[in-house]
Short mmCIF file of C-alpha atoms in Angstrom, two decimals:
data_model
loop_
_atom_site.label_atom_id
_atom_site.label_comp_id
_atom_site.label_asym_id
_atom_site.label_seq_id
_atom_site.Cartn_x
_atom_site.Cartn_y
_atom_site.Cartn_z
CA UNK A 1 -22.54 9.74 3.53
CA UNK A 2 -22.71 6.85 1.24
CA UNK A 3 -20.40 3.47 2.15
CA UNK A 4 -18.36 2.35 -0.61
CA UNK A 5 -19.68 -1.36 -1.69
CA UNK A 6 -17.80 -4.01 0.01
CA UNK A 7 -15.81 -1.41 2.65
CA UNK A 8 -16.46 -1.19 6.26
CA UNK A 9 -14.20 0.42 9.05
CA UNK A 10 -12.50 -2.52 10.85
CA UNK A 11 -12.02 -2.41 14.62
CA UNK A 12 -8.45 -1.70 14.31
CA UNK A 13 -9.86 1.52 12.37
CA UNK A 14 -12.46 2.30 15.13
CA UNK A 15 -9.73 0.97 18.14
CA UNK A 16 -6.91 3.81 16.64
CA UNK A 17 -9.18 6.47 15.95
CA UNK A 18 -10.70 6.63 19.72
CA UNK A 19 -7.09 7.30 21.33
CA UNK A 20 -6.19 10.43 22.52
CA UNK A 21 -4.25 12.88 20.48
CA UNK A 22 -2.30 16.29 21.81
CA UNK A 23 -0.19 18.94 20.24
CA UNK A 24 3.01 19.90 21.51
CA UNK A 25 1.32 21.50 24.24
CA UNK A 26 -0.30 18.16 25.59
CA UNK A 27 -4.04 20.00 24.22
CA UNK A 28 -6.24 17.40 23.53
CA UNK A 29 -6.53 17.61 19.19
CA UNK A 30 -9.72 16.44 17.29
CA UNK A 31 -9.27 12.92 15.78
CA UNK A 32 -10.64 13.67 12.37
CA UNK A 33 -8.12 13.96 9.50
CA UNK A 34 -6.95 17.39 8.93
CA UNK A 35 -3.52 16.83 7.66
CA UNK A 36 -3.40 20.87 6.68
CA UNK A 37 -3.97 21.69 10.43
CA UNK A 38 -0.73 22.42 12.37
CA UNK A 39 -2.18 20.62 15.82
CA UNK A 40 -3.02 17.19 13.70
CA UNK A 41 0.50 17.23 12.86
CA UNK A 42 1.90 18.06 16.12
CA UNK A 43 0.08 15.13 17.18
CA UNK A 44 1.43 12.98 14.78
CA UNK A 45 4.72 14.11 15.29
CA UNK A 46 4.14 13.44 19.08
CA UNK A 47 3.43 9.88 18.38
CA UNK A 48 6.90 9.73 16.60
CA UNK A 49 8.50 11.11 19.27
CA UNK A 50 7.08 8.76 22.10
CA UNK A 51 8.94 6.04 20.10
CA UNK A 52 11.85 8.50 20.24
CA UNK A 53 11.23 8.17 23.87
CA UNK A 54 11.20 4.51 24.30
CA UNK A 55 14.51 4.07 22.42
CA UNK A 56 16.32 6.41 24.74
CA UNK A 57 14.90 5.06 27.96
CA UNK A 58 15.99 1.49 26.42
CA UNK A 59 19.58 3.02 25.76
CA UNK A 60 19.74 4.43 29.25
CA UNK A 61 18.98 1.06 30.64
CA UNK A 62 21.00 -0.98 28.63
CA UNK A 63 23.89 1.67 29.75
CA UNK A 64 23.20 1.68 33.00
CA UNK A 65 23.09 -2.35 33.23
CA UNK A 66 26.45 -2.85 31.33
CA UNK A 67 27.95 0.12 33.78
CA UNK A 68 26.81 -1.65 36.73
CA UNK A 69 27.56 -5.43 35.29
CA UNK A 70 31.44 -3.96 34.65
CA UNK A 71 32.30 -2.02 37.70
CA UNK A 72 30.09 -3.42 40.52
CA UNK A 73 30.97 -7.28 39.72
CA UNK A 74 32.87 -9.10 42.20
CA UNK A 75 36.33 -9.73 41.72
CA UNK A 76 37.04 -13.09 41.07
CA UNK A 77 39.36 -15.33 43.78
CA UNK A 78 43.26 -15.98 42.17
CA UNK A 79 42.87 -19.18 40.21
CA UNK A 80 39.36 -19.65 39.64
CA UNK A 81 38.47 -21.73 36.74
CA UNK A 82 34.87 -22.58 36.96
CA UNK A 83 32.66 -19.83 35.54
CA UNK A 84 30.46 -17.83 37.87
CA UNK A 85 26.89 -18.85 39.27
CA UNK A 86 23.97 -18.19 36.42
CA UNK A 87 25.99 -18.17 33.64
CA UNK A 88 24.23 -20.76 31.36
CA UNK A 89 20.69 -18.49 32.12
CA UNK A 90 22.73 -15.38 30.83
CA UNK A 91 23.56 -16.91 27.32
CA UNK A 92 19.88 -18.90 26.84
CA UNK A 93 18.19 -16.21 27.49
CA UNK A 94 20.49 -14.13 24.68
CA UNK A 95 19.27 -17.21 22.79
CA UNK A 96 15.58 -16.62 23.65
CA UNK A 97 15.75 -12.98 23.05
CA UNK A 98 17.14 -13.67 19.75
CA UNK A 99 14.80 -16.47 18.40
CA UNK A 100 11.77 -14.06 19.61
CA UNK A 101 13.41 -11.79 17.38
CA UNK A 102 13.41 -13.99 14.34
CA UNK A 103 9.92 -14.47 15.02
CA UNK A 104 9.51 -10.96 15.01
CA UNK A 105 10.75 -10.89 11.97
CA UNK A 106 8.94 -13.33 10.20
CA UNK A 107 6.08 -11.35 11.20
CA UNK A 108 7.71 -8.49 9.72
CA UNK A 109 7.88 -9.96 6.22
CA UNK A 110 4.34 -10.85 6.12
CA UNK A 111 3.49 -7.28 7.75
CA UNK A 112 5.32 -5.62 4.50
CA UNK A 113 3.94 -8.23 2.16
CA UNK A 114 0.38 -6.95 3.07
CA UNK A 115 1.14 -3.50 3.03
CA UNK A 116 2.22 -3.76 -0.45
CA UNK A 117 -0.59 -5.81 -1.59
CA UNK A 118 -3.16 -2.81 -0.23
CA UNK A 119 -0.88 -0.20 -1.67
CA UNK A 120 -1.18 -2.34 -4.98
CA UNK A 121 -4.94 -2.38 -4.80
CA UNK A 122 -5.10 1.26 -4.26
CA UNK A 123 -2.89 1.77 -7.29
CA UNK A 124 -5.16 -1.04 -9.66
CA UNK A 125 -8.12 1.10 -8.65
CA UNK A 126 -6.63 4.68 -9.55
CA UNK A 127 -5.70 3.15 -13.04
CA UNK A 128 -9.09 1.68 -13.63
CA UNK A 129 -10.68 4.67 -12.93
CA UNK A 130 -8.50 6.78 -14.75
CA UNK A 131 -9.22 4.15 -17.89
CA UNK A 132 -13.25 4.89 -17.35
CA UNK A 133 -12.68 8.43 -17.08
CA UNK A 134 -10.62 8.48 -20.64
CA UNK A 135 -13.37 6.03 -22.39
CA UNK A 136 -15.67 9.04 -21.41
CA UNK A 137 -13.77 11.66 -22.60
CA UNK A 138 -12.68 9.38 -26.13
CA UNK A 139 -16.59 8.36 -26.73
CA UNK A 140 -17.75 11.47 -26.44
CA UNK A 141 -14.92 13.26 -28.56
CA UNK A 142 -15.76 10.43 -31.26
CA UNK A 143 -19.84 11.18 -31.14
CA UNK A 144 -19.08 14.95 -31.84
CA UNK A 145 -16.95 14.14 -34.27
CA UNK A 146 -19.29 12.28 -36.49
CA UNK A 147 -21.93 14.09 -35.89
CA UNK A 148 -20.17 17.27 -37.30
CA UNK A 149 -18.30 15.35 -40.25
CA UNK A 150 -22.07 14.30 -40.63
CA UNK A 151 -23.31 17.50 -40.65
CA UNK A 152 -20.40 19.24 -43.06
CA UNK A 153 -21.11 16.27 -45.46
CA UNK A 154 -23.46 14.24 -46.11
CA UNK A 155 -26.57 16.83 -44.84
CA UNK A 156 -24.83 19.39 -46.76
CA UNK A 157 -24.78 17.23 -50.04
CA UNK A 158 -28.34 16.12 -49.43
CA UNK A 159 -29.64 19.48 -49.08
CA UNK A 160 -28.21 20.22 -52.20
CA UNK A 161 -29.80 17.25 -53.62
CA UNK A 162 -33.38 18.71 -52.69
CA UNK A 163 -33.46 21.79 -53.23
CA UNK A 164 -36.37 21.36 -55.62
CA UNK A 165 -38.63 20.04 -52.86
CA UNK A 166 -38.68 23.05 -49.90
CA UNK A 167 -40.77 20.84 -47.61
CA UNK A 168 -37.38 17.74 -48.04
CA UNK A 169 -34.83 20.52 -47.15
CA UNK A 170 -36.96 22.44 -44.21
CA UNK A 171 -36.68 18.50 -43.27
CA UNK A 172 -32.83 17.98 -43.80
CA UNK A 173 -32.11 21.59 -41.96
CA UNK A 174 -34.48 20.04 -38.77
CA UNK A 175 -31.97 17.03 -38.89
CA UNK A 176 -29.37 19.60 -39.14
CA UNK A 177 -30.13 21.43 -36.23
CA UNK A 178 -30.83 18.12 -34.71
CA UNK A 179 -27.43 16.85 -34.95
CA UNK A 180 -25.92 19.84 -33.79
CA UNK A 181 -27.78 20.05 -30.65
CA UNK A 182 -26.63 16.89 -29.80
CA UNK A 183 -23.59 17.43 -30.32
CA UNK A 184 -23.51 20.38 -28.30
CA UNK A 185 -25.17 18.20 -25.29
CA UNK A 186 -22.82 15.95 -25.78
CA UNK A 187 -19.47 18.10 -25.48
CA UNK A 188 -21.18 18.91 -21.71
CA UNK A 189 -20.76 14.78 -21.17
CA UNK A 190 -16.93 15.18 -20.58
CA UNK A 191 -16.24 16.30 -17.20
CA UNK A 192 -12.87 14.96 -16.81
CA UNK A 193 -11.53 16.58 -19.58
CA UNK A 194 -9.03 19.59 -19.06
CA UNK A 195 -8.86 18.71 -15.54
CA UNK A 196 -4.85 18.90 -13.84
CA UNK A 197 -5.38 16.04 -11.67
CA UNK A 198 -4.68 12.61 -13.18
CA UNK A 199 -5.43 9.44 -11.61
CA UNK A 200 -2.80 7.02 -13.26
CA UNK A 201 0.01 10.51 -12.39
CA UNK A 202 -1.12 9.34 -8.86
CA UNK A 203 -1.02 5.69 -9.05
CA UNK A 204 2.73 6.29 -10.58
CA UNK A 205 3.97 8.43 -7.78
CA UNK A 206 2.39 5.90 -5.48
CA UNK A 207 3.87 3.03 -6.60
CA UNK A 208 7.31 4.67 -7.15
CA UNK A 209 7.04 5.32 -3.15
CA UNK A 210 6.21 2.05 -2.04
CA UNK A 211 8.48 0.48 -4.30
CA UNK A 212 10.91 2.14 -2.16
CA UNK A 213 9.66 1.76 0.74
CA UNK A 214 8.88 -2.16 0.43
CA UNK A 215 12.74 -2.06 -0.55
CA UNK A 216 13.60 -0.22 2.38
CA UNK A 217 11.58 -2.35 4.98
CA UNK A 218 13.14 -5.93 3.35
CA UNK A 219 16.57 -4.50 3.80
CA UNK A 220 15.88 -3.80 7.07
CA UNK A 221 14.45 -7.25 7.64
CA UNK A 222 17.20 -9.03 6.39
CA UNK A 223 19.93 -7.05 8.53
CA UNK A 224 18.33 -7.86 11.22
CA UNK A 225 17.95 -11.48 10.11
CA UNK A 226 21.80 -11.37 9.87
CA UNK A 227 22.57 -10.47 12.94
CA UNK A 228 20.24 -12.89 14.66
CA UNK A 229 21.44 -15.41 12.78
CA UNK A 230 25.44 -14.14 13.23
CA UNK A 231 25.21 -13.46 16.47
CA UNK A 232 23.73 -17.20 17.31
CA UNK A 233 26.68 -18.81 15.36
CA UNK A 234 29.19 -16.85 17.60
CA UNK A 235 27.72 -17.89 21.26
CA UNK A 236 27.95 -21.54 19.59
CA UNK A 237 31.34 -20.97 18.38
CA UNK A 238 32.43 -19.12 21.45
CA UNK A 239 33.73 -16.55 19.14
CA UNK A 240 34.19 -13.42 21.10
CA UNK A 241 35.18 -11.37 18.20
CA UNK A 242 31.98 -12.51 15.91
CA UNK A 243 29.66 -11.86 19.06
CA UNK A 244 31.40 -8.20 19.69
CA UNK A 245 31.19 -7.41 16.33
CA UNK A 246 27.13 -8.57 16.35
CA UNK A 247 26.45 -6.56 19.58
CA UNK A 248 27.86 -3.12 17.77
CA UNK A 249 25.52 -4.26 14.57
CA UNK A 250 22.57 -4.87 17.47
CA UNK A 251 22.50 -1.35 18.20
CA UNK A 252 22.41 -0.09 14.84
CA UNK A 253 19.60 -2.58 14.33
CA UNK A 254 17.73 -0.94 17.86
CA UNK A 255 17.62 2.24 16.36
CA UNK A 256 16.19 1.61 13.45
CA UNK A 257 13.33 -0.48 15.34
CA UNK A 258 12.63 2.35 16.95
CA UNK A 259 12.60 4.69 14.30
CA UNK A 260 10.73 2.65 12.14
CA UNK A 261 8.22 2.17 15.13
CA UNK A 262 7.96 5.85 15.74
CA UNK A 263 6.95 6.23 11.59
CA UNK A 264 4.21 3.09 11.04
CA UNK A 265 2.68 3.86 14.32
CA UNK A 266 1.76 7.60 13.16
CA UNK A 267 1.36 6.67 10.12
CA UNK A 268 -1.30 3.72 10.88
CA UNK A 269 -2.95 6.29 13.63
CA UNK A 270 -3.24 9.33 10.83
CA UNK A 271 -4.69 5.98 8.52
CA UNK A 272 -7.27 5.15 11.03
CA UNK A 273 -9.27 9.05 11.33
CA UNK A 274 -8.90 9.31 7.19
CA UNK A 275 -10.54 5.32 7.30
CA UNK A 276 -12.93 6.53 9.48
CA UNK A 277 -14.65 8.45 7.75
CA UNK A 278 -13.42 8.82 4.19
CA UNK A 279 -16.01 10.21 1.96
CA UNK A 280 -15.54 14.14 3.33
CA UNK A 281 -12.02 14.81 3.26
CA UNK A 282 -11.58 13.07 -0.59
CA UNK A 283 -14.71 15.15 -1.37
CA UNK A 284 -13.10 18.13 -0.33
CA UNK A 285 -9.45 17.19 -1.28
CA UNK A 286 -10.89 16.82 -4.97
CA UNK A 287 -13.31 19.43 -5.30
CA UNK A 288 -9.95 21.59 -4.45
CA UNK A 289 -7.50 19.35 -7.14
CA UNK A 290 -10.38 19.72 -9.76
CA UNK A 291 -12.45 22.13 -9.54
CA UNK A 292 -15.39 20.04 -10.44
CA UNK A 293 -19.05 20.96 -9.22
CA UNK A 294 -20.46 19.47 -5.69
CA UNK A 295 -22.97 17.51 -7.71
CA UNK A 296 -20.77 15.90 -9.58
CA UNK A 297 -18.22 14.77 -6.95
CA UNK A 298 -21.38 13.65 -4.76
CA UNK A 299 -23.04 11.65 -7.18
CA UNK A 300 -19.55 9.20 -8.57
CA UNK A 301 -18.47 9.42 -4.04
CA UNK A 302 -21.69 8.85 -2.72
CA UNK A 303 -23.50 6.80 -5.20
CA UNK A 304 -27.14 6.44 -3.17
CA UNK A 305 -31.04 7.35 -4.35
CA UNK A 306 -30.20 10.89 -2.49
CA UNK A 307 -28.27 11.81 -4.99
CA UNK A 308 -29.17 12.45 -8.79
CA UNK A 309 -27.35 11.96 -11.73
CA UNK A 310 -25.97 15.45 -12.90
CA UNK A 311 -25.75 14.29 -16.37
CA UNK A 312 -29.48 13.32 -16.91
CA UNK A 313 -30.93 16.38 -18.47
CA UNK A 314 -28.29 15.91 -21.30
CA UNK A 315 -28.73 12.26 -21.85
CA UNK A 316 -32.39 12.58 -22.24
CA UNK A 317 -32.04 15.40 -24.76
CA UNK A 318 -29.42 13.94 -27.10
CA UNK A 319 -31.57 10.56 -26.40
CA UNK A 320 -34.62 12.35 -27.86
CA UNK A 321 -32.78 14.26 -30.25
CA UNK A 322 -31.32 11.26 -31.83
CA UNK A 323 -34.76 9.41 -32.06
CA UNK A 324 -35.76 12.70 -33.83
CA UNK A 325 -32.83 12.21 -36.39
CA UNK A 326 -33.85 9.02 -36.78
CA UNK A 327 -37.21 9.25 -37.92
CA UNK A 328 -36.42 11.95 -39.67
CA UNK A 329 -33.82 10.17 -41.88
CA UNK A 330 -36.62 7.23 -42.39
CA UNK A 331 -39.31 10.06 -43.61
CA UNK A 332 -36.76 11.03 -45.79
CA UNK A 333 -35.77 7.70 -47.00
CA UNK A 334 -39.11 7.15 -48.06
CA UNK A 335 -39.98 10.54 -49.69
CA UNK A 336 -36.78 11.41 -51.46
CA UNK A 337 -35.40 8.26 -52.75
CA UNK A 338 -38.10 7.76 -55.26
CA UNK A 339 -37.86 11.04 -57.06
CA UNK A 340 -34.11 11.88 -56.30
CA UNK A 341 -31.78 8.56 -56.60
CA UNK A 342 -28.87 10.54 -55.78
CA UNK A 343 -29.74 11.13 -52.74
CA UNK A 344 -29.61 7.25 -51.51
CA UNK A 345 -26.26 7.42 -50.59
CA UNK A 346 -25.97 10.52 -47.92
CA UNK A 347 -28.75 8.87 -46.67
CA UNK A 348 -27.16 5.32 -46.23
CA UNK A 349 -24.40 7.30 -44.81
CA UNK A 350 -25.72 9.02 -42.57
CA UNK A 351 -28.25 5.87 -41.15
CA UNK A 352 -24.32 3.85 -40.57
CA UNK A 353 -23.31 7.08 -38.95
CA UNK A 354 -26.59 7.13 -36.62
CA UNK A 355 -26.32 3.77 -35.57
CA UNK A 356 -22.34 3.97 -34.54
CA UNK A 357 -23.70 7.00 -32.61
CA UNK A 358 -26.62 5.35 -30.84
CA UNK A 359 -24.30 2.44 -29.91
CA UNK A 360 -21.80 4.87 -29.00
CA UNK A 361 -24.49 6.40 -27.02
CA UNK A 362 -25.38 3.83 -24.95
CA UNK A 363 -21.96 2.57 -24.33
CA UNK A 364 -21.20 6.41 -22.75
CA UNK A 365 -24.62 6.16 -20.68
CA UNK A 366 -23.01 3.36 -18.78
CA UNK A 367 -19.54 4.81 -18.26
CA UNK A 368 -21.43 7.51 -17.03
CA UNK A 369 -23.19 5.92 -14.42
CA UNK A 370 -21.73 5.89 -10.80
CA UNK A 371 -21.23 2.26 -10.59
CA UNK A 372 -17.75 1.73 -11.51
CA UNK A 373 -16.19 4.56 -10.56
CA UNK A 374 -17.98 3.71 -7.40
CA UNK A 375 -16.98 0.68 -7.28
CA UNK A 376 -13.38 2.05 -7.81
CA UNK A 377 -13.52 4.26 -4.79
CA UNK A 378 -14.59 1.20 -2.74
CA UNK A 379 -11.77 -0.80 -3.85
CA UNK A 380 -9.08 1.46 -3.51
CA UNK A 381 -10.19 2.52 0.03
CA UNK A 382 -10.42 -1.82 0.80
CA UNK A 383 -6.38 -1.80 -0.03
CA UNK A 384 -5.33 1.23 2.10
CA UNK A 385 -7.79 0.72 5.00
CA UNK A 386 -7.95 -2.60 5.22
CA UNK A 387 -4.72 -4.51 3.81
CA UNK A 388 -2.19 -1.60 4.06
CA UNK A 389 -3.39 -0.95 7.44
CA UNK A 390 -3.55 -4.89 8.29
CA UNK A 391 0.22 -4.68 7.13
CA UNK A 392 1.44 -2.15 9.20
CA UNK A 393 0.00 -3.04 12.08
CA UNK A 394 1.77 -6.14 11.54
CA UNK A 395 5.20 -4.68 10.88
CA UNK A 396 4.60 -2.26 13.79
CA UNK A 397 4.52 -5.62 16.10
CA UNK A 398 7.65 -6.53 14.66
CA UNK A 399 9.43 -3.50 15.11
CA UNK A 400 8.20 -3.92 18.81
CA UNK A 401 9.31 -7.43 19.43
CA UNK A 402 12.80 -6.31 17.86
CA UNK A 403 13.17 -3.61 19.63
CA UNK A 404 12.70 -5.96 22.85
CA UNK A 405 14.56 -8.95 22.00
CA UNK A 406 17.95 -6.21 20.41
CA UNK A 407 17.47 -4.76 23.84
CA UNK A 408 17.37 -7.88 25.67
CA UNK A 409 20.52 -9.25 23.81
CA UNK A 410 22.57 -5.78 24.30
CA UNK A 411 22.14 -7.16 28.25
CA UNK A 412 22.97 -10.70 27.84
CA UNK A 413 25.87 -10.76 25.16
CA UNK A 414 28.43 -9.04 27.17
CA UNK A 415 28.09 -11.10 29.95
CA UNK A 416 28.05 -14.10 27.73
CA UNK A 417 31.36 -13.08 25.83
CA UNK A 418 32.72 -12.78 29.39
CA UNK A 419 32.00 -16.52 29.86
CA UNK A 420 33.91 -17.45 27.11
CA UNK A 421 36.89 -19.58 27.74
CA UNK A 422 40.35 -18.20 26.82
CA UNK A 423 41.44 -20.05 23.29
CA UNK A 424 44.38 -22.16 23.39
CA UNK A 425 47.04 -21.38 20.91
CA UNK A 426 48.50 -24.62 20.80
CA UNK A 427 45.14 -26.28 20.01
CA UNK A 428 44.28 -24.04 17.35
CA UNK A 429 45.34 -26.18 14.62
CA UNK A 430 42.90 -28.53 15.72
CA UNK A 431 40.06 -25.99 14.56
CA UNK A 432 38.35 -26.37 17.83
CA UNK A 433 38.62 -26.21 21.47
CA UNK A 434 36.85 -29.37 22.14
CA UNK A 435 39.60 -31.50 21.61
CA UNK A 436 41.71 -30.04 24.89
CA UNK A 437 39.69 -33.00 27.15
CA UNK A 438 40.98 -35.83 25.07
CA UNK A 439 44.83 -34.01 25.05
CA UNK A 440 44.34 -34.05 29.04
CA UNK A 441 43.33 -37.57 29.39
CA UNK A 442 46.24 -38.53 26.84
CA UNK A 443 48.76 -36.93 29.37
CA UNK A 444 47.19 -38.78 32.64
CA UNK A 445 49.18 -42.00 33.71
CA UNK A 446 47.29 -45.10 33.11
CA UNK A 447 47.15 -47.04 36.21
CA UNK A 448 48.30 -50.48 36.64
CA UNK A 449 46.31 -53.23 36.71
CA UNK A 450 46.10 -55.05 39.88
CA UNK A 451 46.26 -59.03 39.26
CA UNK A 452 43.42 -61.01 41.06
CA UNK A 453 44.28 -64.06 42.80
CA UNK A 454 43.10 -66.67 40.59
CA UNK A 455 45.04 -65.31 38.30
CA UNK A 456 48.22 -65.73 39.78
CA UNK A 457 50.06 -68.99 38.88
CA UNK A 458 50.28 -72.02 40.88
CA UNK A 459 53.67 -73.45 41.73
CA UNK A 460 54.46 -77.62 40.61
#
């Protein structure tokens, strides 16, 4: 098969591909992509559910450490005020857990910014191919057309010109036939056209999902932002009812870690067998969408000196056939003129119609060559394989250093609420809390001051 210019499986492509895949019935699956096969997506599925697995073994532990920090605590001697032993480590390490998780989501941001750059590149390349495959189909309607306005016309009018000279119109007739066989080669020159599937239809219903999924994943990283962010103000505030509040919102936040988890790690496992090895399934995918001949397909996918150009037989002939025209139309230029003046003027016509046509000609001969859609192929497959896939391996470490720091600060932020001083109701006008020390040190008794003994005063 041949490599696309400029693309090369990573080692994140070659690392994913090599791991083991199973069906529901834990049988090991191939790792090539066969998204039609029921096992491939069992074992895709599977992968979603072991992330379905890790979020309810982190529920169960999170339950079963809250159960055990409530009812196997204990119970605090009458009149206690100073808060229990390890109480500081409980609320910095909610702290820790949390900045890890803005971390996490910084990471996350530039995770979905490259996803949507590759997704963007694979949509740039679909429309620039689909613009090379409509030049082909508009050049070549164009050539056909002037060839048979030429034909209906001017040749017409000139034979009628010459019909006292047989030998001029057995020569216009050649140039007839000429024409028409080029145009007929020509018509054989537009492969794309009638075909159901179009490339910019695909780019469209790409973008339209990414939009919403780039949407989707920013949302997410901004409610989790939020609560971060909301859930450090209340341990510095000592609000209990902010940090209770955050705590509910950290577990909607967990599940959708997970979730999201379970869907970019199946997603960037079922990327890494297509990256693999790209060139069969799009053959085959294509071949299916378009109906277009093996030859064809090969020679624009592959690209290589194994491979011929399907279109060369035609070029040459309506390349020859032209030529033909040409010297034809010079011959009789130089024989007809003379005697019949009229007959200038198809002539000059059809010479400005040959030379649009030849430049026309050569202009299609390039289109046609498997360069740039080539080159096309290779780009598009650089954006999913290598940024998209870049991305979501990014935004799948996010969604696992959330899930560990949300899971980390269900543990810690109801014991830190616990330590939270009661609020006094007569110091609440105050705004703050931190203003009871100075009330208590306004209410001590200032001692006296004891008088030193040179001090005192002597008697007269």
């Amino acid at each position: 098969m041949g490599t696309p210019p400029g693309y090369r499986p990573s080692a994140w492509v070659h690392l994913l591909h090599q791991l083991p895949r199973a069906d529901f019935q834990l049988r090991p699956v191939p790792s090539g992509f066969a998204p039609q096969e029921q096992e491939y997506q069992q074992a895709l599925l599977l992968v979603v559910a072991l992330a379905g697995l890790g979020l309810g073994l982190s529920l169960i532990f999170i339950a079963v450490y809250l159960i055990r920090f409530c009812c196997c605590r204990p119970p605090e001697p009458p009149g206690a005020k100073s808060p229990p032993p390890g109480g500081g480590c409980v609320t910095w390490s909610c702290i820790a857990a949390l900045l890890v998780g803005c971390t996490g989501i910084g990471i996350g941001f530039y995770g979905n910014s490259e996803t949507s750059d590759g997704v963007s590149q694979l949509s740039s390349a679909l429309r620039h191919a689909n613009h090379t495959l409509t030049a082909i189909d508009h050049l070549v309607l164009e050539m056909v057309e002037r060839l048979d306005e030429a034909v209906r016309t001017e040749l017409t009018t000139l034979e009628e010109v010459l019909t006292q000279r047989t030998e001029l119109v057995a020569a216009t007739r050649g140039a007839r036939r000429q024409a028409e066989a080029v145009a007929q080669q020509l018509q054989g020159l537009a492969f794309w056209q009638g075909v159901p599937l179009s490339p910019v239809q695909v780019a469209e219903d790409v973008s339209f999902v990414e939009e919403y999924r780039w949407l989707a994943y920013v949302l997410l990283l901004l409610l989790e932002l939020l609560v971060c962010l909301f859930t450090l103000l209340g341990l510095a505030k000592q609000s209990r009812w902010l940090v209770i509040v955050m705590t509910v919102m950290s577990l909607l936040v967990l599940v959708l870690s997970w979730g999201s988890m379970g869907l970019e790690a199946a997603t960037a496992v079922g990327l890494s067998d297509f990256c693999s090895s790209p060139d069969t399934y799009i053959l085959n995918l294509t071949r299916e969408e378009t109906g277009l001949g093996s030859d064809i397909l090969n020679y624009y996918f592959l690209c290589n000196q194994a491979v011929s150009n399907p279109f060369q037989q035609r070029l040459t002939l309506s390349q020859r056939a032209l030529a033909n025209i040409h010297s034809q139309l010079q011959g009789l230029e130089r024989e007809a003129v003379p005697q019949f003046p009229s007959a200038q003027k198809p002539l000059l016509s059809l010479e400005e119609t040959l030379n649009v046509t030849e430049g026309n000609f050569h202009q299609l001969v390039a289109l046609l060559h498997c360069r740039g859609l080539h080159k096309d192929y290779g780009a598009a497959l650089r954006g999913l394989c290598e940024d998209a896939l870049e991305g979501l391996l990014y935004l799948l470490l996010f969604s696992l250093l959330s899930a560990g720091a949300l899971a980390t600060a269900l543990c810690s932020l109801p014991r830190a609420w616990a330590l939270f001083p009661p609020r006094n109701p007569s110091a609440s006008c105050s705004g703050s809390h931190l203003s009871e020390p100075f009330l208590h040190a306004r209410l001590e008794p200032v001692p006296h001051l004891r008088s030193f003994p040179s001090c005192r005063r002597r008697p007269h």
